Amino acid sequence: MKILFTTLHAKYSHASLALPCLAAYCRTIPDVAVVIREWTTNEPREQLLRHIMAEQADMVAFSCYIWNIEKTLRIASDIKKIAPDTRIVLGGPEASFNIFELMHENPAIDFVIKGEGERVFHRLITTLVKHGGGNLLERSLGEIDNLYFRDGDDITSGPLGKHFLELDTVPSPFEAGLVDLKKPLIYYETSRGCPFSCAFCLSAAEGHVRSFGPERITSDLTLLMGHKVGTIKLVDRTFNFDAQRANRIWDFILEHNRGSHFHFEIAADLLTEENLTLLKRVPPKTFRFEIGVQSASETTLLRVGRTANLGRIFETVQRLRAETAIELHLDLIAGLPGEDFTGFLASLRAVADLNPHVIQIEPLKVLKGSAMREIASRDDYHFSGFPPYTILRNPWLAFADISRIETIGRLLDLFYNHDGFTATLALLRRSIDTASLFDRMARQAGNDNLSGLSTRRVYELFARLAGPLVDDATRRLLHDALFFDYCRHEMPLMGKLPSFAAERQADCTWPAPRDLPNPPDLPADSRVKAFRCTFFRDYRCEEWKNGAVGITFVYASGAGRGLQVLVV
């Protein structure tokens, strides 16, 4: 039997973790060959179908998520029409709920595995190998926990329950060579489950937290760091559920890391003094913490079962920002019970005051299988019936409010999250707080298309949205600071300055690198250009000095190094 494990990613840069874990658990079954193929949702369905059929697999197993379920079901239907004897299996979060309905509406699906898949999939394959099409097949399938299957014209299942896998029984997919370590981003897990019971999250349904053993974790991390993987993104739902365990892993990484960047999802209020002391040792550009604040309203959080100490979260984030070099990514969810638009802005204001590196806003997704579905039914929520099940309105937010929040989130991603507007935002925040600023810019943007903009167009968009919010004198300084920020990220072209700086041509020169009084020390193969402009203030200093100052920007690029901008 040949099994094709496959999934459709949202981005090419991602590498699956679920599929290699399944393959590692099943690869020793006699007379079974496994192969993993990964594609993206952006590829044409006809091309994906040709790739899948070329494998000539006896079984195709899809890992299903909100971003790929609709395309996956269409492909599965086509596979069955081409090769009716090919068995099709679905697993993953988006296939684990409303399964009878899913299989009834999609007759191409032969099996669905609910929840954790390794042991269930192993038992399914060994049963098929043993019984094939024999009379004992259906009876044997009915003994497999959390497996849904077709029995003639009926859809049935084995016993349903939570039988948690001993994680160290799953062979390492990294040691088995089943993960493409050349990808720039590799997913990794050290635990499964979550200690919290938030209504909006599927992790609450799993509950019980289990960790891989320390030897397995250090072995995997040693392999990943040894391959110098660019970004290792840990998918643990709450990495620091055990503070001492977290410290041991962080300490091991700091001792053995060879240039990898690590992303952790943590609960800030669970960090201890010992954690904070260790985290002061983290070098810049090494750790990124994603912290789900979700709302600054304790009442709202209580209504969705989110047990969090907001005061402790804010205090800890302030300390992380002041005392460590860790990149901080704070999340908010718009549309939680009891939080209207004014309340949302208050949550955004509280988070922005912490000055995190990234602020992520997501409208609530009422996921299948989450407790939020019951709350939504009770509280008159209206949400899309199609993935990703985004909220459309509720008693506290109209559709227009949600649309404006989505625009605020997009503007934050354009203007705040990539460190491209440091001087400009610092100038504006002297007179207007971040939440009010982005709300007012979102009103200016209306229904404009904010996607696919070049760097220059993004800065011109900022000038257009923020300009009407200030008086003439401040607007002159705004354009000055904005031009400084622009020059830090892209070299202005002679005769093609951004529209808000068009009148600055006389202040600009493009000196040859050899004419720089103190040329920077750069690799010999660098391609170097320079630009100089006179600004109203010296934005290089933390305390800006009034008075005209000439500032030179050096733009250096080289093979494999990208663009480096030096402000001298």
Coordinates of C-alpha atoms in Angstrom, one line a residue:
M1 CA 0.0 0.0 0.0
K2 CA 1.3 3.5 -0.9
I3 CA 0.1 6.4 1.2
L4 CA 0.4 10.0 0.1
F5 CA 0.3 12.5 3.0
T6 CA -0.4 16.0 1.8
T7 CA -1.7 19.4 2.7
L8 CA -2.1 22.9 1.2
H9 CA -0.2 25.6 3.0
A10 CA -1.1 29.3 3.0
K11 CA 2.5 30.1 2.1
Y12 CA 5.3 28.2 0.3
S13 CA 7.7 29.0 3.2
H14 CA 5.9 26.8 5.6
A15 CA 6.8 23.1 6.3
S16 CA 4.2 20.8 7.8
L17 CA 4.7 19.2 11.2
A18 CA 1.5 17.0 11.3
L19 CA 2.3 15.0 8.2
P20 CA 5.9 14.0 9.1
C21 CA 4.6 13.0 12.6
L22 CA 2.0 10.7 11.0
A23 CA 4.5 9.3 8.5
A24 CA 7.1 8.7 11.2
Y25 CA 4.6 6.8 13.3
C26 CA 3.4 4.6 10.4
R27 CA 6.5 4.1 8.2
T28 CA 7.5 0.8 9.9
I29 CA 4.2 -1.0 9.0
P30 CA 5.1 -3.9 6.8
D31 CA 4.1 -3.5 3.1
V32 CA 3.4 0.2 3.5
A33 CA 5.2 3.0 1.7
V34 CA 4.7 6.6 2.7
V35 CA 5.4 9.8 0.8
I36 CA 4.9 13.4 1.9
R37 CA 4.0 16.1 -0.7
E38 CA 3.2 19.7 0.3
W39 CA 1.7 22.5 -1.9
T40 CA 0.0 25.8 -1.4
T41 CA -3.6 27.1 -1.8
N42 CA -2.3 29.5 -4.4
E43 CA -1.6 26.8 -6.9
P44 CA -4.2 26.0 -9.6
R45 CA -6.5 23.1 -8.6
E46 CA -5.9 21.3 -12.0
Q47 CA -2.1 21.4 -11.4
L48 CA -2.5 20.1 -7.8
L49 CA -4.7 17.3 -9.1
R50 CA -2.1 16.3 -11.7
H51 CA 0.6 16.2 -9.0
I52 CA -1.5 14.0 -6.7
M53 CA -2.5 11.6 -9.4
A54 CA 1.1 11.2 -10.6
E55 CA 1.9 9.7 -7.2
Q56 CA -0.4 6.7 -7.9
A57 CA -1.1 6.3 -4.2
D58 CA -3.6 3.8 -2.9
M59 CA -4.5 6.3 -0.1
V60 CA -4.4 10.1 0.0
A61 CA -4.5 11.6 3.5
F62 CA -5.2 15.4 3.7
S63 CA -4.4 17.6 6.7
C64 CA -7.2 20.1 6.9
Y65 CA -7.4 23.7 8.2
I66 CA -9.6 26.7 7.8
W67 CA -7.5 28.0 5.0
N68 CA -7.5 24.9 2.8
I69 CA -10.6 22.8 3.6
E70 CA -12.7 24.1 0.7
K71 CA -10.0 23.5 -1.9
T72 CA -9.2 20.1 -0.3
L73 CA -12.7 18.9 -0.6
R74 CA -12.9 19.8 -4.3
I75 CA -9.7 18.0 -5.0
A76 CA -10.8 14.9 -3.1
S77 CA -14.0 14.8 -5.2
D78 CA -12.0 14.9 -8.4
I79 CA -9.6 12.2 -7.2
K80 CA -12.5 9.8 -6.5
K81 CA -13.9 10.4 -10.0
I82 CA -10.6 9.7 -11.6
A83 CA -9.6 6.7 -9.4
P84 CA -12.6 5.4 -7.5
D85 CA -10.6 2.8 -5.6
T86 CA -8.3 5.5 -4.0
R87 CA -9.1 5.8 -0.3
I88 CA -9.3 9.3 1.0
V89 CA -8.7 10.3 4.6
L90 CA -9.2 13.7 6.2
G91 CA -7.7 14.8 9.5
G92 CA -6.8 18.1 11.3
P93 CA -8.8 20.7 13.1
E94 CA -11.2 21.6 10.3
A95 CA -12.1 17.9 9.7
S96 CA -12.6 17.0 13.4
F97 CA -16.0 18.5 14.0
N98 CA -19.5 18.0 12.4
I99 CA -18.0 14.9 10.8
F100 CA -21.3 13.1 9.9
E101 CA -22.4 16.2 8.0
L102 CA -19.0 16.6 6.4
M103 CA -19.0 13.0 5.1
H104 CA -22.6 13.1 4.0
E105 CA -22.0 16.2 1.9
N106 CA -18.7 14.9 0.5
P107 CA -19.2 11.2 -0.6
A108 CA -15.6 11.1 -1.8
I109 CA -14.3 11.0 1.8
D110 CA -13.8 7.4 3.0
F111 CA -12.4 8.1 6.5
V112 CA -12.1 11.0 9.0
I113 CA -9.8 11.0 12.0
K114 CA -11.0 13.1 14.9
G115 CA -8.3 14.9 17.0
E116 CA -4.8 13.5 17.6
G117 CA -4.1 11.3 14.6
E118 CA -0.9 9.2 14.9
R119 CA -2.3 6.2 16.8
V120 CA -5.7 6.2 15.0
F121 CA -4.0 6.4 11.6
H122 CA -1.6 3.6 12.5
R123 CA -4.5 1.3 13.6
L124 CA -6.5 2.2 10.4
I125 CA -3.6 1.2 8.1
T126 CA -2.8 -2.0 10.0
T127 CA -6.5 -3.0 9.8
L128 CA -6.7 -2.3 6.1
V129 CA -3.5 -4.2 5.5
K130 CA -4.7 -7.2 7.5
H131 CA -8.3 -7.4 6.4
G132 CA -8.3 -5.6 3.0
G133 CA -11.8 -6.0 1.6
G134 CA -12.7 -9.0 3.9
N135 CA -15.8 -9.5 5.9
L136 CA -14.1 -8.5 9.2
L137 CA -13.1 -5.1 7.9
E138 CA -16.1 -3.0 9.1
R139 CA -16.2 -4.8 12.5
S140 CA -12.5 -4.1 13.0
L141 CA -12.8 -0.5 11.9
G142 CA -15.6 0.0 14.4
E143 CA -13.1 -0.8 17.2
I144 CA -10.8 2.1 16.3
D145 CA -11.2 5.1 18.6
N146 CA -12.1 8.4 17.0
L147 CA -12.3 7.0 13.4
Y148 CA -15.3 7.8 11.2
F149 CA -15.9 5.6 8.2
R150 CA -18.5 4.4 5.7
D151 CA -20.3 1.1 6.3
G152 CA -22.2 0.5 3.1
D153 CA -24.5 3.5 2.7
D154 CA -24.1 4.4 6.4
I155 CA -21.6 6.6 8.1
T156 CA -20.4 5.3 11.5
S157 CA -17.6 5.7 14.0
G158 CA -15.5 3.8 16.5
P159 CA -15.7 4.7 20.2
L160 CA -15.2 8.4 20.8
G161 CA -13.1 9.7 23.6
K162 CA -9.9 11.4 24.7
H163 CA -7.1 8.7 24.8
F164 CA -4.0 10.8 24.9
L165 CA -0.9 9.6 23.2
E166 CA 2.3 9.2 25.1
L167 CA 4.3 11.7 23.1
D168 CA 7.7 10.1 23.2
T169 CA 6.2 7.1 21.4
V170 CA 6.1 9.3 18.3
P171 CA 9.4 8.9 16.4
S172 CA 11.1 12.2 15.7
P173 CA 10.2 13.2 12.1
F174 CA 13.4 15.3 12.1
E175 CA 15.7 12.4 12.8
A176 CA 13.8 10.3 10.3
G177 CA 14.6 12.9 7.6
L178 CA 10.9 13.6 6.9
V179 CA 11.0 17.4 7.2
D180 CA 12.4 19.7 4.6
L181 CA 14.9 21.6 6.8
K182 CA 15.8 23.9 3.8
K183 CA 12.6 25.7 4.3
P184 CA 13.0 29.2 6.0
L185 CA 10.4 28.3 8.7
I186 CA 10.1 25.0 10.5
Y187 CA 7.3 24.2 12.9
Y188 CA 8.2 22.3 16.1
E189 CA 6.4 21.2 19.2
T190 CA 7.6 20.3 22.6
S191 CA 4.1 19.8 24.1
R192 CA 0.5 19.4 23.2
G193 CA -2.7 20.7 24.9
C194 CA -3.3 24.0 26.7
P195 CA -3.9 24.8 30.4
F196 CA -6.5 27.4 29.5
S197 CA -10.2 27.0 28.4
C198 CA -10.8 30.0 26.2
A199 CA -14.1 29.7 24.3
F200 CA -12.7 31.0 21.0
C201 CA -9.8 28.5 20.7
L202 CA -9.9 24.9 19.7
S203 CA -7.0 24.1 22.1
A204 CA -9.5 24.4 24.9
A205 CA -11.2 21.3 23.6
E206 CA -8.1 19.2 23.9
G207 CA -7.3 20.4 27.5
H208 CA -4.8 18.0 29.0
V209 CA -1.2 19.3 28.6
R210 CA 1.5 16.8 27.8
S211 CA 5.2 17.4 27.1
F212 CA 7.8 15.4 25.2
G213 CA 10.6 14.2 27.4
P214 CA 13.7 16.4 27.9
E215 CA 16.0 14.0 26.0
R216 CA 13.7 14.1 23.0
I217 CA 13.4 17.9 23.1
T218 CA 17.2 18.5 23.3
S219 CA 17.8 15.9 20.6
D220 CA 15.4 17.6 18.2
L221 CA 16.6 21.1 19.0
T222 CA 20.2 20.0 18.5
L223 CA 19.4 18.7 15.1
L224 CA 17.4 21.8 14.1
M225 CA 20.0 24.3 15.4
G226 CA 22.8 22.2 13.8
H227 CA 21.1 22.7 10.4
K228 CA 20.9 26.4 11.1
V229 CA 17.2 26.6 10.4
G230 CA 16.2 30.2 9.9
T231 CA 13.1 30.3 12.0
I232 CA 11.9 27.6 14.4
K233 CA 8.3 28.3 15.3
L234 CA 7.1 26.4 18.3
V235 CA 3.4 25.5 18.0
D236 CA 3.0 24.8 21.8
R237 CA -0.2 26.6 22.7
T238 CA 1.3 27.9 26.0
F239 CA 5.0 27.2 25.9
N240 CA 5.6 28.3 29.5
F241 CA 2.8 26.3 31.2
D242 CA 5.6 24.9 33.4
A243 CA 8.1 27.7 34.2
Q244 CA 11.0 25.5 35.2
R245 CA 10.6 23.4 32.0
A246 CA 10.6 26.6 29.9
N247 CA 13.8 27.8 31.6
R248 CA 15.5 24.5 30.9
I249 CA 14.7 24.6 27.2
W250 CA 15.5 28.4 26.9
D251 CA 18.8 27.8 28.6
F252 CA 19.7 24.9 26.3
I253 CA 18.8 27.0 23.2
L254 CA 21.0 29.9 24.4
E255 CA 23.9 27.6 25.0
H256 CA 23.7 25.8 21.7
N257 CA 22.0 28.1 19.2
R258 CA 23.9 28.7 15.9
G259 CA 21.9 31.6 14.5
S260 CA 18.3 30.4 14.5
H261 CA 15.4 32.6 15.4
F262 CA 12.7 31.2 17.7
H263 CA 9.0 32.0 18.0
F264 CA 7.1 31.1 21.2
E265 CA 3.5 31.6 22.2
I266 CA 3.5 32.3 25.9
A267 CA 1.3 33.5 28.7
A268 CA 3.0 36.6 30.1
D269 CA 1.3 36.3 33.5
L270 CA 2.9 32.9 34.0
L271 CA 6.5 34.1 33.7
T272 CA 8.4 33.9 37.0
E273 CA 11.3 36.0 38.3
E274 CA 13.6 33.1 37.3
N275 CA 12.2 33.2 33.8
L276 CA 12.7 37.0 33.5
T277 CA 16.3 36.8 34.8
L278 CA 17.2 34.1 32.2
L279 CA 15.5 36.0 29.4
K280 CA 17.8 39.0 30.0
R281 CA 20.5 36.9 28.4
V282 CA 18.7 36.5 25.1
P283 CA 20.6 38.2 22.2
P284 CA 18.8 40.5 19.8
K285 CA 16.9 38.9 17.0
T286 CA 16.8 35.5 18.7
F287 CA 13.5 35.1 20.5
R288 CA 10.0 36.3 19.6
F289 CA 7.1 36.0 22.1
E290 CA 3.5 36.0 20.9
I291 CA 1.3 37.0 23.8
G292 CA -2.5 36.8 23.4
V293 CA -4.0 39.7 25.4
Q294 CA -7.2 39.4 23.4
S295 CA -9.0 42.2 25.3
A296 CA -8.1 44.7 28.1
S297 CA -11.6 44.1 29.6
E298 CA -11.6 41.6 32.5
T299 CA -15.4 41.3 32.1
T300 CA -15.1 40.3 28.5
L301 CA -12.4 37.8 29.1
L302 CA -14.4 36.2 31.9
R303 CA -17.3 35.7 29.5
V304 CA -15.2 33.6 27.2
G305 CA -13.5 31.6 30.0
R306 CA -10.1 33.4 29.6
T307 CA -8.4 33.3 33.0
A308 CA -5.8 35.9 32.8
N309 CA -4.3 38.4 35.2
L310 CA -4.3 41.5 33.1
G311 CA -2.3 43.6 35.6
R312 CA 0.4 41.0 35.7
I313 CA 0.4 40.6 31.9
F314 CA 0.9 44.4 31.4
E315 CA 3.6 44.6 34.1
T316 CA 5.5 41.7 32.7
V317 CA 5.3 43.0 29.1
Q318 CA 6.7 46.3 30.3
R319 CA 9.6 44.5 31.9
L320 CA 10.2 42.3 28.9
R321 CA 10.3 45.5 26.7
A322 CA 12.6 47.4 29.1
E323 CA 14.9 44.6 30.3
T324 CA 15.2 42.2 27.3
A325 CA 15.9 42.1 23.6
I326 CA 13.0 39.8 22.9
E327 CA 10.6 40.8 20.1
L328 CA 7.1 41.2 21.5
H329 CA 4.0 40.4 19.4
L330 CA 0.7 41.2 21.2
D331 CA -2.6 39.9 19.9
L332 CA -6.2 41.3 20.2
I333 CA -9.4 39.7 19.1
A334 CA -12.3 42.0 18.0
G335 CA -15.8 40.8 18.6
L336 CA -15.6 39.2 22.0
P337 CA -18.8 39.4 24.1
G338 CA -19.5 42.8 25.7
E339 CA -16.8 44.7 23.9
D340 CA -18.2 47.5 21.6
F341 CA -16.1 49.7 19.3
T342 CA -15.2 52.1 22.1
G343 CA -14.1 49.1 24.3
F344 CA -12.0 47.7 21.4
L345 CA -10.2 51.1 21.1
A346 CA -9.6 51.0 24.8
S347 CA -8.0 47.5 24.5
L348 CA -5.9 48.7 21.5
R349 CA -4.8 51.8 23.5
A350 CA -3.8 49.7 26.5
V351 CA -1.7 47.3 24.3
A352 CA -0.2 50.2 22.2
D353 CA 0.9 51.9 25.5
L354 CA 3.1 48.9 26.1
N355 CA 5.0 49.7 22.9
P356 CA 5.3 46.1 21.6
H357 CA 7.1 45.5 18.3
V358 CA 4.0 44.0 16.7
I359 CA 0.3 44.5 17.3
Q360 CA -1.9 41.9 15.6
I361 CA -5.7 42.4 15.4
E362 CA -8.0 39.6 14.3
P363 CA -11.8 39.7 14.0
L364 CA -13.2 36.8 16.0
K365 CA -13.5 33.5 14.1
V366 CA -16.3 31.3 15.4
L367 CA -14.6 28.0 14.9
K368 CA -16.3 24.7 14.5
G369 CA -16.0 22.7 17.7
S370 CA -15.2 25.7 19.9
A371 CA -17.3 26.8 22.9
M372 CA -17.7 30.1 21.1
R373 CA -20.4 28.5 18.9
E374 CA -22.7 28.1 21.9
I375 CA -22.0 31.6 23.1
A376 CA -22.7 32.9 19.5
S377 CA -26.0 31.1 19.4
R378 CA -27.0 32.4 22.8
D379 CA -25.8 36.0 22.3
D380 CA -27.2 36.6 18.7
Y381 CA -23.9 36.5 16.9
H382 CA -23.9 36.4 13.1
F383 CA -20.8 35.0 11.4
S384 CA -19.9 33.6 8.0
G385 CA -21.0 30.0 7.4
F386 CA -17.8 29.4 5.4
P387 CA -14.2 29.2 6.5
P388 CA -12.7 31.0 8.3
Y389 CA -16.1 31.7 10.0
T390 CA -15.4 35.4 10.6
I391 CA -17.8 37.4 12.7
L392 CA -20.2 39.7 10.7
R393 CA -22.0 41.4 13.5
N394 CA -23.1 40.9 17.1
P395 CA -25.1 43.0 19.7
W396 CA -22.0 45.2 20.3
L397 CA -20.5 45.6 16.9
A398 CA -22.2 46.3 13.6
F399 CA -20.7 45.1 10.3
A400 CA -19.3 48.7 9.7
D401 CA -17.5 48.6 13.0
I402 CA -15.9 45.2 12.2
S403 CA -14.9 46.5 8.8
R404 CA -13.2 49.6 10.4
I405 CA -11.4 47.3 12.9
E406 CA -10.1 45.2 10.0
T407 CA -8.8 48.4 8.3
I408 CA -7.1 49.4 11.6
G409 CA -5.5 46.0 11.7
R410 CA -4.3 46.4 8.1
L411 CA -2.9 49.9 8.7
L412 CA -1.1 48.6 11.8
D413 CA 0.5 46.0 9.7
L414 CA 1.6 48.5 7.1
F415 CA 2.7 51.4 9.4
Y416 CA 3.5 49.9 12.8
N417 CA 4.5 46.3 12.7
H418 CA 7.6 46.6 10.4
D419 CA 9.5 49.4 12.1
G420 CA 9.2 51.6 9.0
F421 CA 7.6 54.7 10.6
T422 CA 9.5 55.1 13.9
A423 CA 10.2 58.9 13.7
T424 CA 6.8 59.6 12.1
L425 CA 4.8 57.8 14.7
A426 CA 6.9 59.2 17.6
L427 CA 6.0 62.7 16.2
L428 CA 2.3 62.1 16.0
R429 CA 2.0 60.3 19.3
R430 CA 3.1 63.5 21.0
S431 CA -0.4 64.8 20.4
I432 CA -2.6 61.8 19.7
D433 CA -2.6 58.3 21.1
T434 CA -1.9 55.3 18.9
A435 CA -5.5 53.9 19.0
S436 CA -7.1 57.2 18.1
L437 CA -4.5 57.8 15.4
F438 CA -5.1 54.5 13.6
D439 CA -8.9 54.8 14.1
R440 CA -8.9 58.2 12.4
M441 CA -6.6 57.1 9.6
A442 CA -8.9 54.1 9.1
R443 CA -11.8 56.5 8.7
Q444 CA -9.8 58.4 6.1
A445 CA -9.0 55.1 4.3
G446 CA -12.6 54.1 4.0
N447 CA -12.9 51.1 1.6
D448 CA -9.6 51.8 -0.2
N449 CA -7.6 48.7 -1.4
L450 CA -4.7 48.5 1.0
S451 CA -3.0 45.5 -0.6
G452 CA -0.2 45.1 -3.1
L453 CA 1.4 48.5 -2.5
S454 CA 5.0 49.3 -3.2
T455 CA 7.2 50.8 -0.5
R456 CA 6.8 54.3 -2.0
R457 CA 3.0 54.0 -2.2
V458 CA 2.8 52.9 1.4
Y459 CA 4.6 56.0 2.6
E460 CA 2.5 58.2 0.3
L461 CA -0.6 56.5 1.7
F462 CA 0.5 57.4 5.2
A463 CA 0.9 61.0 4.2
R464 CA -2.5 61.1 2.6
L465 CA -4.3 59.5 5.7
A466 CA -2.4 61.3 8.4
G467 CA -2.0 64.7 6.7
P468 CA -5.7 65.9 7.3
L469 CA -5.4 65.0 11.0
V470 CA -2.9 67.8 11.8
D471 CA -2.5 71.5 11.3
D472 CA -0.2 73.0 8.6
A473 CA 2.8 73.5 10.8
T474 CA 2.7 70.0 12.1
R475 CA 2.1 68.6 8.6
R476 CA 5.4 70.2 7.5
L477 CA 7.2 68.3 10.3
L478 CA 5.1 65.2 9.6
H479 CA 6.4 65.1 6.0
D480 CA 9.9 65.7 7.2
A481 CA 9.9 62.8 9.6
L482 CA 8.1 60.6 7.1
F483 CA 10.8 61.3 4.5
F484 CA 13.5 60.3 7.0
D485 CA 11.7 57.1 7.7
Y486 CA 11.3 56.5 3.9
C487 CA 15.0 57.0 3.3
R488 CA 15.8 54.4 6.0
H489 CA 14.1 51.7 3.9
E490 CA 14.4 52.7 0.3
M491 CA 16.7 55.1 -1.6
P492 CA 14.8 58.0 -3.2
L493 CA 15.4 58.3 -6.9
M494 CA 16.5 61.5 -8.5
G495 CA 13.4 63.2 -10.0
K496 CA 11.1 60.7 -8.5
L497 CA 10.8 61.6 -4.8
P498 CA 7.6 60.6 -3.0
S499 CA 4.8 63.0 -3.5
F500 CA 4.9 64.4 0.0
A501 CA 8.6 65.2 -0.4
A502 CA 8.4 66.5 -4.1
E503 CA 9.4 70.0 -3.1
R504 CA 12.6 68.8 -1.3
Q505 CA 14.6 68.2 -4.5
A506 CA 16.9 71.1 -3.7
D507 CA 17.7 69.6 -0.3
C508 CA 18.9 66.3 -1.8
T509 CA 22.1 65.0 -3.3
W510 CA 23.2 61.6 -4.5
P511 CA 27.0 61.5 -3.6
A512 CA 29.2 58.8 -5.0
P513 CA 30.3 56.4 -2.3
R514 CA 34.0 57.4 -2.8
D515 CA 33.0 61.0 -1.9
L516 CA 31.7 60.1 1.6
P517 CA 34.0 61.6 4.3
N518 CA 33.8 58.4 6.4
P519 CA 32.8 55.5 4.2
P520 CA 31.4 52.6 6.1
D521 CA 33.3 49.3 6.4
L522 CA 31.4 46.9 4.1
P523 CA 32.1 43.5 2.4
A524 CA 34.3 43.9 -0.7
D525 CA 31.6 42.6 -3.1
S526 CA 29.0 45.1 -1.9
R527 CA 27.1 47.3 -4.3
V528 CA 26.9 50.7 -2.6
K529 CA 24.9 53.8 -3.3
A530 CA 24.4 56.9 -1.2
F531 CA 21.8 59.7 -0.6
R532 CA 22.0 62.9 1.4
C533 CA 19.2 65.3 2.5
T534 CA 18.9 68.2 4.9
F535 CA 16.1 67.6 7.5
F536 CA 14.5 70.0 9.9
R537 CA 15.5 67.9 12.9
D538 CA 18.0 65.2 13.7
Y539 CA 15.8 62.1 14.0
R540 CA 18.8 59.9 14.7
C541 CA 18.9 61.0 18.3
E542 CA 16.4 59.9 20.9
E543 CA 15.9 63.5 21.9
W544 CA 15.4 65.3 18.7
K545 CA 17.5 68.4 18.1
N546 CA 15.8 71.4 16.4
G547 CA 17.7 73.0 13.5
A548 CA 18.6 71.9 10.0
V549 CA 20.9 68.9 9.8
G550 CA 22.3 67.0 6.8
I551 CA 22.0 63.2 7.1
T552 CA 23.5 60.6 4.7
F553 CA 22.1 57.2 4.0
V554 CA 24.2 54.4 2.6
Y555 CA 22.5 51.6 0.7
A556 CA 24.5 48.4 0.4
S557 CA 23.5 45.1 -1.2
G558 CA 25.2 41.9 -2.1
A559 CA 24.5 38.3 -3.1
G560 CA 22.4 36.6 -0.4
R561 CA 22.5 39.7 1.9
G562 CA 19.6 41.8 0.8
L563 CA 19.6 45.5 1.3
Q564 CA 21.4 47.1 4.2
V565 CA 20.7 50.7 5.0
L566 CA 23.2 52.7 7.1
V567 CA 22.4 56.1 8.5
V568 CA 25.6 58.1 9.0

